[in-house]
Short mmCIF file of C-alpha atoms and ligand atoms in Angstrom, two decimals:
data_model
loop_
_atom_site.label_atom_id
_atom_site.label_comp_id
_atom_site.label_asym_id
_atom_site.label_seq_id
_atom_site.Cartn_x
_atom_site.Cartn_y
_atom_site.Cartn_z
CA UNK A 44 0.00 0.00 0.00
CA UNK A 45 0.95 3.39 -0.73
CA UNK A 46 -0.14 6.27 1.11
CA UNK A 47 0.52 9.91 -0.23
CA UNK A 48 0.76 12.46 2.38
CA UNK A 49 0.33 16.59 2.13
CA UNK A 50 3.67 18.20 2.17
CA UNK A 51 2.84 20.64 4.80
CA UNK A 52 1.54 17.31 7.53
CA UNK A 53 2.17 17.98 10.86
CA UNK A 54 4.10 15.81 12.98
CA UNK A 55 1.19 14.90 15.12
CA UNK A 56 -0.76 13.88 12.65
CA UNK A 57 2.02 11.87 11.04
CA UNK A 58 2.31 10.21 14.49
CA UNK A 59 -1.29 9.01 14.26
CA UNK A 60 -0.89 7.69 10.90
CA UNK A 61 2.65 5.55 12.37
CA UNK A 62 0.57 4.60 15.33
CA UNK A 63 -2.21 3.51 13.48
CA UNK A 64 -0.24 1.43 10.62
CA UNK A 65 1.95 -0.34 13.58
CA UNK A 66 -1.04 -1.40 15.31
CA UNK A 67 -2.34 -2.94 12.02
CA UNK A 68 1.06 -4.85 11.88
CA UNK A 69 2.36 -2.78 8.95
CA UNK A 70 5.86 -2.16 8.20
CA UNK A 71 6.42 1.40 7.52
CA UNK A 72 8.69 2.84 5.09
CA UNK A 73 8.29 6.94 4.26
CA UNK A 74 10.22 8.14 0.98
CA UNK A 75 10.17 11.77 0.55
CA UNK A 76 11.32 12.82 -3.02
CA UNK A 77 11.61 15.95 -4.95
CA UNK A 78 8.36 15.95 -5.51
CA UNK A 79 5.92 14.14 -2.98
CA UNK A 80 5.95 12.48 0.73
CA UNK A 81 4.49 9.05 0.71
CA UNK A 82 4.61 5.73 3.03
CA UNK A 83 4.96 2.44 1.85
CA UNK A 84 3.49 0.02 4.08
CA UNK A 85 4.15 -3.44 3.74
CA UNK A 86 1.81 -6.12 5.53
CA UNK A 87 0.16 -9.26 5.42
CA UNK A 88 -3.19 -8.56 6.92
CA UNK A 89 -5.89 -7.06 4.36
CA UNK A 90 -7.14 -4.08 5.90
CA UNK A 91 -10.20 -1.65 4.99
CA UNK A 92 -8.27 1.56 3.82
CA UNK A 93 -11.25 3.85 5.07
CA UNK A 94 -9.82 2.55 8.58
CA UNK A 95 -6.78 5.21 7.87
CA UNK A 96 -8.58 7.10 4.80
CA UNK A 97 -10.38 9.39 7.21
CA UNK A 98 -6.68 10.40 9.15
CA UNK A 99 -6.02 13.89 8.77
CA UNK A 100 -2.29 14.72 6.59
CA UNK A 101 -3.39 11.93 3.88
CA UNK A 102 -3.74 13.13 0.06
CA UNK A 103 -4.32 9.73 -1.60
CA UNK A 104 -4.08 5.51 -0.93
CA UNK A 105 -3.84 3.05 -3.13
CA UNK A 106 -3.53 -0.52 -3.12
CA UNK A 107 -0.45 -2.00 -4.81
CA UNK A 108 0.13 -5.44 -4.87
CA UNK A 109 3.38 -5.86 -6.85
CA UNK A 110 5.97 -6.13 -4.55
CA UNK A 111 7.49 -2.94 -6.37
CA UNK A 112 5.12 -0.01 -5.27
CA UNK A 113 6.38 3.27 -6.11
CA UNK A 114 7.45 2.17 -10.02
CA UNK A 115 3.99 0.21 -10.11
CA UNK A 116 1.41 1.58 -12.64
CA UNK A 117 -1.30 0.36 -10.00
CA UNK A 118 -0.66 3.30 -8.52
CA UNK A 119 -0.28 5.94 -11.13
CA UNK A 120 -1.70 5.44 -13.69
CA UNK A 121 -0.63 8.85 -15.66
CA UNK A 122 2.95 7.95 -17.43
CA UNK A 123 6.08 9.97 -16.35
CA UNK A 124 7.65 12.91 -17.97
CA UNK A 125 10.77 13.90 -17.51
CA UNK A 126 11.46 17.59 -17.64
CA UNK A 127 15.31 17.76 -18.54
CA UNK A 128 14.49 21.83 -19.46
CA UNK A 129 14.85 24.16 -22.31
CA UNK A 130 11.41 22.39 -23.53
CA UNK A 131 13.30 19.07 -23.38
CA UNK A 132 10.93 15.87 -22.35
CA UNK A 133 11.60 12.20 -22.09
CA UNK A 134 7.72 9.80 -22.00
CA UNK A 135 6.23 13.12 -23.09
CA UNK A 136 4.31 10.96 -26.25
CA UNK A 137 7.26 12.02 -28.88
CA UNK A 138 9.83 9.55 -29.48
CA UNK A 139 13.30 11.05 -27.92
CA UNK A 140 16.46 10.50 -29.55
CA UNK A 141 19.70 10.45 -27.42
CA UNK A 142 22.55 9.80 -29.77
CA UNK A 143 26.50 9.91 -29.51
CA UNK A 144 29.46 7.63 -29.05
CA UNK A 145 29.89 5.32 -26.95
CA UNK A 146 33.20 6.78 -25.46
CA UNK A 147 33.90 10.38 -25.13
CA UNK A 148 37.51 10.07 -27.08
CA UNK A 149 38.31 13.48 -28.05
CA UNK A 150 37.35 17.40 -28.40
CA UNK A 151 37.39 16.56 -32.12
CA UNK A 152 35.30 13.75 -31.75
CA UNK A 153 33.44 15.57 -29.93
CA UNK A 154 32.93 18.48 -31.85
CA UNK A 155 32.20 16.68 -34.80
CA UNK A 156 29.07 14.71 -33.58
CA UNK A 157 27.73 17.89 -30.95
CA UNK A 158 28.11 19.28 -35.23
CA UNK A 159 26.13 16.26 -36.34
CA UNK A 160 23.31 16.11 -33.59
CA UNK A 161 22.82 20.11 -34.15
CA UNK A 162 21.85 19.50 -37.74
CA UNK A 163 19.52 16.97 -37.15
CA UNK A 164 17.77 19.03 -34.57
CA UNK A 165 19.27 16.02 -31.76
CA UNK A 166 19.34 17.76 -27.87
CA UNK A 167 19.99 14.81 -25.82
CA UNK A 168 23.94 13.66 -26.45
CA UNK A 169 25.25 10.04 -24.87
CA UNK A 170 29.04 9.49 -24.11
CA UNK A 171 30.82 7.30 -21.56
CA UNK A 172 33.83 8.59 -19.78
CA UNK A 173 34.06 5.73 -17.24
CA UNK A 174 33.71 2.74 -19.10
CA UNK A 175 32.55 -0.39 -17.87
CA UNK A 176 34.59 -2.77 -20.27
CA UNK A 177 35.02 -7.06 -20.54
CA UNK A 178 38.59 -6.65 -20.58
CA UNK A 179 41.01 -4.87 -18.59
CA UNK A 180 43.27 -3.63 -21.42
CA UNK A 181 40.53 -2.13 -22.74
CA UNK A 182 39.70 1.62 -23.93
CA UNK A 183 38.30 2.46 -20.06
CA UNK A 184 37.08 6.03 -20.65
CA UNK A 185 39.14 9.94 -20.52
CA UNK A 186 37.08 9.77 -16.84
CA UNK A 187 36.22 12.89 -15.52
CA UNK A 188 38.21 15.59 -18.00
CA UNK A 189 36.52 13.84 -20.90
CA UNK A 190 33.14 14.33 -18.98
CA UNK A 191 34.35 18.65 -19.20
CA UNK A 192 35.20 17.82 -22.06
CA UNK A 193 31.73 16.50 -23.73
CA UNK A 194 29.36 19.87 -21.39
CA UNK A 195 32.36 22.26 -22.69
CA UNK A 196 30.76 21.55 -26.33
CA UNK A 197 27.43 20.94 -25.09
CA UNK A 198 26.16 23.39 -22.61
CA UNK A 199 26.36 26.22 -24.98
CA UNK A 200 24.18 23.95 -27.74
CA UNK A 201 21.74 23.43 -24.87
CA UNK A 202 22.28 19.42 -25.84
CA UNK A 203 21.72 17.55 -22.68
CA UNK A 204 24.06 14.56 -21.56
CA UNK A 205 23.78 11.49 -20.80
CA UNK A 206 26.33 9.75 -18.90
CA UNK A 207 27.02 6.36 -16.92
CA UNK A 208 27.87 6.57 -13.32
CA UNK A 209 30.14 3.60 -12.43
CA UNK A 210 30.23 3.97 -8.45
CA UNK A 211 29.30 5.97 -5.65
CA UNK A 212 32.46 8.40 -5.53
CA UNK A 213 31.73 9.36 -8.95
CA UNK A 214 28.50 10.98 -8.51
CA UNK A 215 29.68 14.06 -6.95
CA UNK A 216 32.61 14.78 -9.00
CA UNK A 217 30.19 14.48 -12.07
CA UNK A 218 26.88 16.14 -10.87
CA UNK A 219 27.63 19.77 -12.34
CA UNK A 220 28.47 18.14 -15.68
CA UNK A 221 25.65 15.78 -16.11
CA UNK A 222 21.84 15.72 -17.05
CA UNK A 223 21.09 11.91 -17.05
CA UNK A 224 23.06 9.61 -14.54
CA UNK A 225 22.98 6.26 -16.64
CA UNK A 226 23.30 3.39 -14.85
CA UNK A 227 24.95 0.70 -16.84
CA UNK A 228 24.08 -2.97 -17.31
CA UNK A 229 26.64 -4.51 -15.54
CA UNK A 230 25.84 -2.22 -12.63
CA UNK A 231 21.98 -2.75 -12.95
CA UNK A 232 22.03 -4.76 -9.50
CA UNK A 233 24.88 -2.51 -7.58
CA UNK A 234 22.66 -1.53 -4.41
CA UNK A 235 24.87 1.36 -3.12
CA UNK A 236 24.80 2.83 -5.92
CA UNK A 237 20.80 2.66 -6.67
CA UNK A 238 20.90 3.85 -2.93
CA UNK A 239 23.16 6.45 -3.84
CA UNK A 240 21.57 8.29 -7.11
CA UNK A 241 18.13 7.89 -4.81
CA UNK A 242 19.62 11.19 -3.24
CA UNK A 243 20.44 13.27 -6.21
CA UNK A 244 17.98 15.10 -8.13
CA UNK A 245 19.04 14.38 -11.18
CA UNK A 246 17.46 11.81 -13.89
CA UNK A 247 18.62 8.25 -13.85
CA UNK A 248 18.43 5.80 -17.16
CA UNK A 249 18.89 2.41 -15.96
CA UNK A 250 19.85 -0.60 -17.97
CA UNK A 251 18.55 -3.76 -17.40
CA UNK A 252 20.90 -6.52 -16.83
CA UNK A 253 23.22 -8.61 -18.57
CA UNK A 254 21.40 -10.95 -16.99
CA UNK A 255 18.49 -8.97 -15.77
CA UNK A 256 15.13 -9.89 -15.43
CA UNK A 257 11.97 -7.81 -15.94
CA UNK A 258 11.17 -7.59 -12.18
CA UNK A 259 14.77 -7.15 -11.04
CA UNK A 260 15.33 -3.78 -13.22
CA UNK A 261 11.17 -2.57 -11.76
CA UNK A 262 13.03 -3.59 -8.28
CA UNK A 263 16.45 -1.74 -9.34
CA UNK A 264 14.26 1.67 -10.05
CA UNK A 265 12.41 0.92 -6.91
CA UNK A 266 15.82 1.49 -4.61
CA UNK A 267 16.08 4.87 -6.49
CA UNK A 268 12.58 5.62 -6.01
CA UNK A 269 12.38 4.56 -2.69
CA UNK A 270 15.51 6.85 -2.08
CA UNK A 271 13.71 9.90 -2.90
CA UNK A 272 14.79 10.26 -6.82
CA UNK A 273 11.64 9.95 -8.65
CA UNK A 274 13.08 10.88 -12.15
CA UNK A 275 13.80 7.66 -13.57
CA UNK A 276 13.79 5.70 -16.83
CA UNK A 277 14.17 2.10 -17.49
CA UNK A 278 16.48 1.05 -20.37
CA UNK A 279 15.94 -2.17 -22.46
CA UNK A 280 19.83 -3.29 -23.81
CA UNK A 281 19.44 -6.71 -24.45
CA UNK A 282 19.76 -9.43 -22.37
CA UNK A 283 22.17 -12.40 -22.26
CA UNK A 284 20.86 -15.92 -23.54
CA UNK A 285 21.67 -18.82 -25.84
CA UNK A 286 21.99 -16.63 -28.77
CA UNK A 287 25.39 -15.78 -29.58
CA UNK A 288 25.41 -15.16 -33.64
CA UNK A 289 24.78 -11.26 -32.23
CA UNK A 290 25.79 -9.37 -29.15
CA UNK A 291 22.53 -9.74 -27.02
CA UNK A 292 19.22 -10.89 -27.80
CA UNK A 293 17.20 -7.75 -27.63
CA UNK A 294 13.92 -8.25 -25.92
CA UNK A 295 11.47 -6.60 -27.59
CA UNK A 296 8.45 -7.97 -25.57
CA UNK A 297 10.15 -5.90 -22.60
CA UNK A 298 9.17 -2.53 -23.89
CA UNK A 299 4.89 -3.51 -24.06
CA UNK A 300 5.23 -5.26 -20.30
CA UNK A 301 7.49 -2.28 -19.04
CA UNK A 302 4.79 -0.01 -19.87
CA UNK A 303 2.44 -1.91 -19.07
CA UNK A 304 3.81 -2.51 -15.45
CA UNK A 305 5.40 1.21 -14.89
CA UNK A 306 4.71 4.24 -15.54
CA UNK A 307 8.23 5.65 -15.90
CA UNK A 308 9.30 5.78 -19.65
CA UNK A 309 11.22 3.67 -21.65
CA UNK A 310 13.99 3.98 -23.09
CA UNK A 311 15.15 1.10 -26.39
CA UNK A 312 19.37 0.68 -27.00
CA UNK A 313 19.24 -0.95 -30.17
CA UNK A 314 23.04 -0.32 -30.28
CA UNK A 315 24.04 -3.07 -27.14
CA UNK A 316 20.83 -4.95 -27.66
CA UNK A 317 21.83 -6.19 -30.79
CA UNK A 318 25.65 -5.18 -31.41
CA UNK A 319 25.66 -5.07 -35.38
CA UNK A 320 25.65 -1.50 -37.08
CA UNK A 321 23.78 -2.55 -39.95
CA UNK A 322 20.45 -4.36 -38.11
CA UNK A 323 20.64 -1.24 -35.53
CA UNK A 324 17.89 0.92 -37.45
CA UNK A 325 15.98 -1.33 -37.82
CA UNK A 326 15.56 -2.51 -34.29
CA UNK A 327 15.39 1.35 -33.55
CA UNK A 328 12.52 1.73 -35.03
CA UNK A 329 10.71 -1.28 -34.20
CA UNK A 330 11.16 -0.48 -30.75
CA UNK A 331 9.10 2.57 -31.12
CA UNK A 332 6.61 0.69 -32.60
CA UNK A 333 6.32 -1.08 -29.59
CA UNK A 334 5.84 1.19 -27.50
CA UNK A 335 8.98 2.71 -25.95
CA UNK A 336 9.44 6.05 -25.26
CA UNK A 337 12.73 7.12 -27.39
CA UNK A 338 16.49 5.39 -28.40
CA UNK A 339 19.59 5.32 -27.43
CA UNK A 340 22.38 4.59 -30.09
CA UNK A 341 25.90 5.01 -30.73
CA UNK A 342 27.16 7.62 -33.59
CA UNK A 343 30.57 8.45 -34.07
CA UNK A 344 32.14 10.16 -37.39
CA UNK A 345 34.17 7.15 -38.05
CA UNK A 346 32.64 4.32 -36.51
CA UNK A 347 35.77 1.99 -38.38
CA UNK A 348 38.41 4.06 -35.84
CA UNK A 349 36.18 4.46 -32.65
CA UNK A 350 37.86 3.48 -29.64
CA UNK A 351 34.90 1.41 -28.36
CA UNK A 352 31.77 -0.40 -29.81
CA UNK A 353 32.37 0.67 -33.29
CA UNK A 354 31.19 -2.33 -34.74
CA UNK A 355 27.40 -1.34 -33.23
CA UNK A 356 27.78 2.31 -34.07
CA UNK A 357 26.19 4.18 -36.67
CA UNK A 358 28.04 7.16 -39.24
CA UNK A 359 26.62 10.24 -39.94
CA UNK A 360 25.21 9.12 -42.96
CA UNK A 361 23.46 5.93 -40.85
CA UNK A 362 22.29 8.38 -37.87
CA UNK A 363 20.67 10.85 -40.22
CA UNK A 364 18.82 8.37 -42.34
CA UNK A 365 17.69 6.82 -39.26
CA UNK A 366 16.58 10.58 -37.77
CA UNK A 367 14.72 10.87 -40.82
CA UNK A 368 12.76 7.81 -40.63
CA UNK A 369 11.69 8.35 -37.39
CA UNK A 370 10.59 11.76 -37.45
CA UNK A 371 8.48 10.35 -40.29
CA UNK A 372 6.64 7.62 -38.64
CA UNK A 373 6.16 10.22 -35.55
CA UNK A 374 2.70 10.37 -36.20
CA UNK A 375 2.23 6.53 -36.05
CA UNK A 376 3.46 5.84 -33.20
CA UNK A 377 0.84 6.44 -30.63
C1 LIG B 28 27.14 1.88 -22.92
O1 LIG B 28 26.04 2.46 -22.93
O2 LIG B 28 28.12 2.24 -23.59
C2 LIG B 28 27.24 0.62 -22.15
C3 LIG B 28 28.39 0.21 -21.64
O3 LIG B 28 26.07 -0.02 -22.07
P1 LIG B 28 25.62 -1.32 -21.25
O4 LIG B 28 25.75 -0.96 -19.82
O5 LIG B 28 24.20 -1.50 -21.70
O6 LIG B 28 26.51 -2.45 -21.68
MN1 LIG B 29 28.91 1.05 -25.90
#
């Protein structure tokens, strides 16, 4: 059960509603976020909600019996929007595109796709500095300066970023730099840091897991949520299974049971979910045919010399057909 309080309740009253929840046997758990004050109460008993309904301080109740709450739809049944400013939405009924390269490399590379994503009208720009990678000798990411590095070019192109976050210590060093904490795949299940990005007030993108299932990325959101960060989106990347002639098998059916389950938006990588540049429009747009909310792909000028992931990442020539098509089937989509 949920219960929404008014912001301005006064402790007594607040100390009725505890009382009166304990003596019911409820657990009680109260998440205050940027935007509302609620209580998540957890018990086994049924109980008659006009038994609390009438207490004074309460807004709303509702009954939610997945064992996430505060991602549930059950509860909330108007989607998300996320506000990143300058008139820039994510789950706001227009597909978003969030485009870049997969590692922030250099102020040329740089330059040259911030150039790219201004002609095509792009505002939302992706690029890892701390790089979560298979292999140790690995390209790992330019870290922080290359983070400067990407808002030097984009900040006065009001393009947003969008960033992954690979522990706790980062998030401070990057929060003046950042618009969209991504969470990566790998890191889909790290608790501390879920915990952690629950107390910024910035927006979080979370992959699902290499491994992940549905439920555990709803649960992942949850510890965010339940933090006090209510500005999150859930990422399908592909998932790990039998497969192996691509990347990842990229689970389509996810999107239409995310939304169906959440009411955050949801965000498609076509890019990771299926690894091959060619197939990557493709899955793109079917993606936004069912149902998700915008993409997430990889664009670099040279994809051939790109320090990570080029064999998943589009060229300019790629990204822009692919822009095209999908402002054209806009109207389709909902
Ligand atoms: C990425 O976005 O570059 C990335 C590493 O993604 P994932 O966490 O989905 O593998
Ligand atoms: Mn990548």
């Amino acid at each position: 059960m949920i219960i929404q309080l008014h912001k301005n309740i006064s402790t007594e009253n607040l100390s009725v509603i505890h009382h009166t929840l304990e003596k019911q046997k409820y657990s009680v758990t109260s998440v205050n976020t940027q935007f509302e004050n609620y209580l998540i109460c957890i018990g086994k008993n049924e109980i008659d909600i006009r038994s609390i309904g009438h207490l004074k301080g309460i807004k709303d109740i509702h009954r939610v019996s997945d064992s996430y709450k505060l991602v549930s739809r059950k509860w909330k049944t108007d989607y998300t929007k996320i506000d990143l400013g300058n008139n820039i939405y994510i789950g706001d009924g227009t597909p978003t595109i969030m485009a870049g390269p997969c590692s922030i490399e250099s102020e040329e590379q740089v330059a040259k796709i911030v150039g790219h994503l201004i002609k095509n009208n792009i505002s939302i720009m992706r690029g890892g500095v701390f790089k979560p990678r298979s292999s140790p000798y690995a390209f790992r990411g330019l870290g922080i300066d290359g983070l400067k590095m990407l808002y030097e070019q984009c900040k006065p192109n009001n393009i947003k970023i969008v960033t992954e976050v690979m522990q706790v210590s980062q998030i401070h060093e990057m929060i003046d730099y950042v618009d969209v904490f991504q969470v990566g795949a790998r890191n889909s299940q790290n608790y501390n840091l879920l915990d952690a990005l629950g107390e910024v007030d910035k927006p979080v993108l979370i992959k699902r897991g290499v491994s992940g299932t549905i439920e555990e990325l709803l649960h992942s959101a949850e510890y965010i949520f339940s933090k006090g960060n209510e500005r999150l989106m859930l990422c399908e990347r592909g998932i790990r299974t039998f497969e192996n002639i691509y990347r990842n098998t990229f689970d389509i059916n996810a999107i239409q049971v995310l939304k169906d389950k959440s009411h955050l938006p949801v965000i498609a990588d076509p890019s990771h979910g299926i690894g091959i540049r060619e197939y990557v429009p493709k899955i793109a747009l079917a993606s936004l045919f069912a149902g998700a909310d915008g993409v997430i792909y990889e664009v670099h000028e040279k994809p051939e010399e790109a320090l990570s992931d080029g064999q998943q990442t589009l060229n300019f020539m790629e990204s822009e057909l692919l822009i095209n098509k999908i402002n054209a089937v806009k109207s389709l989509l909902n």
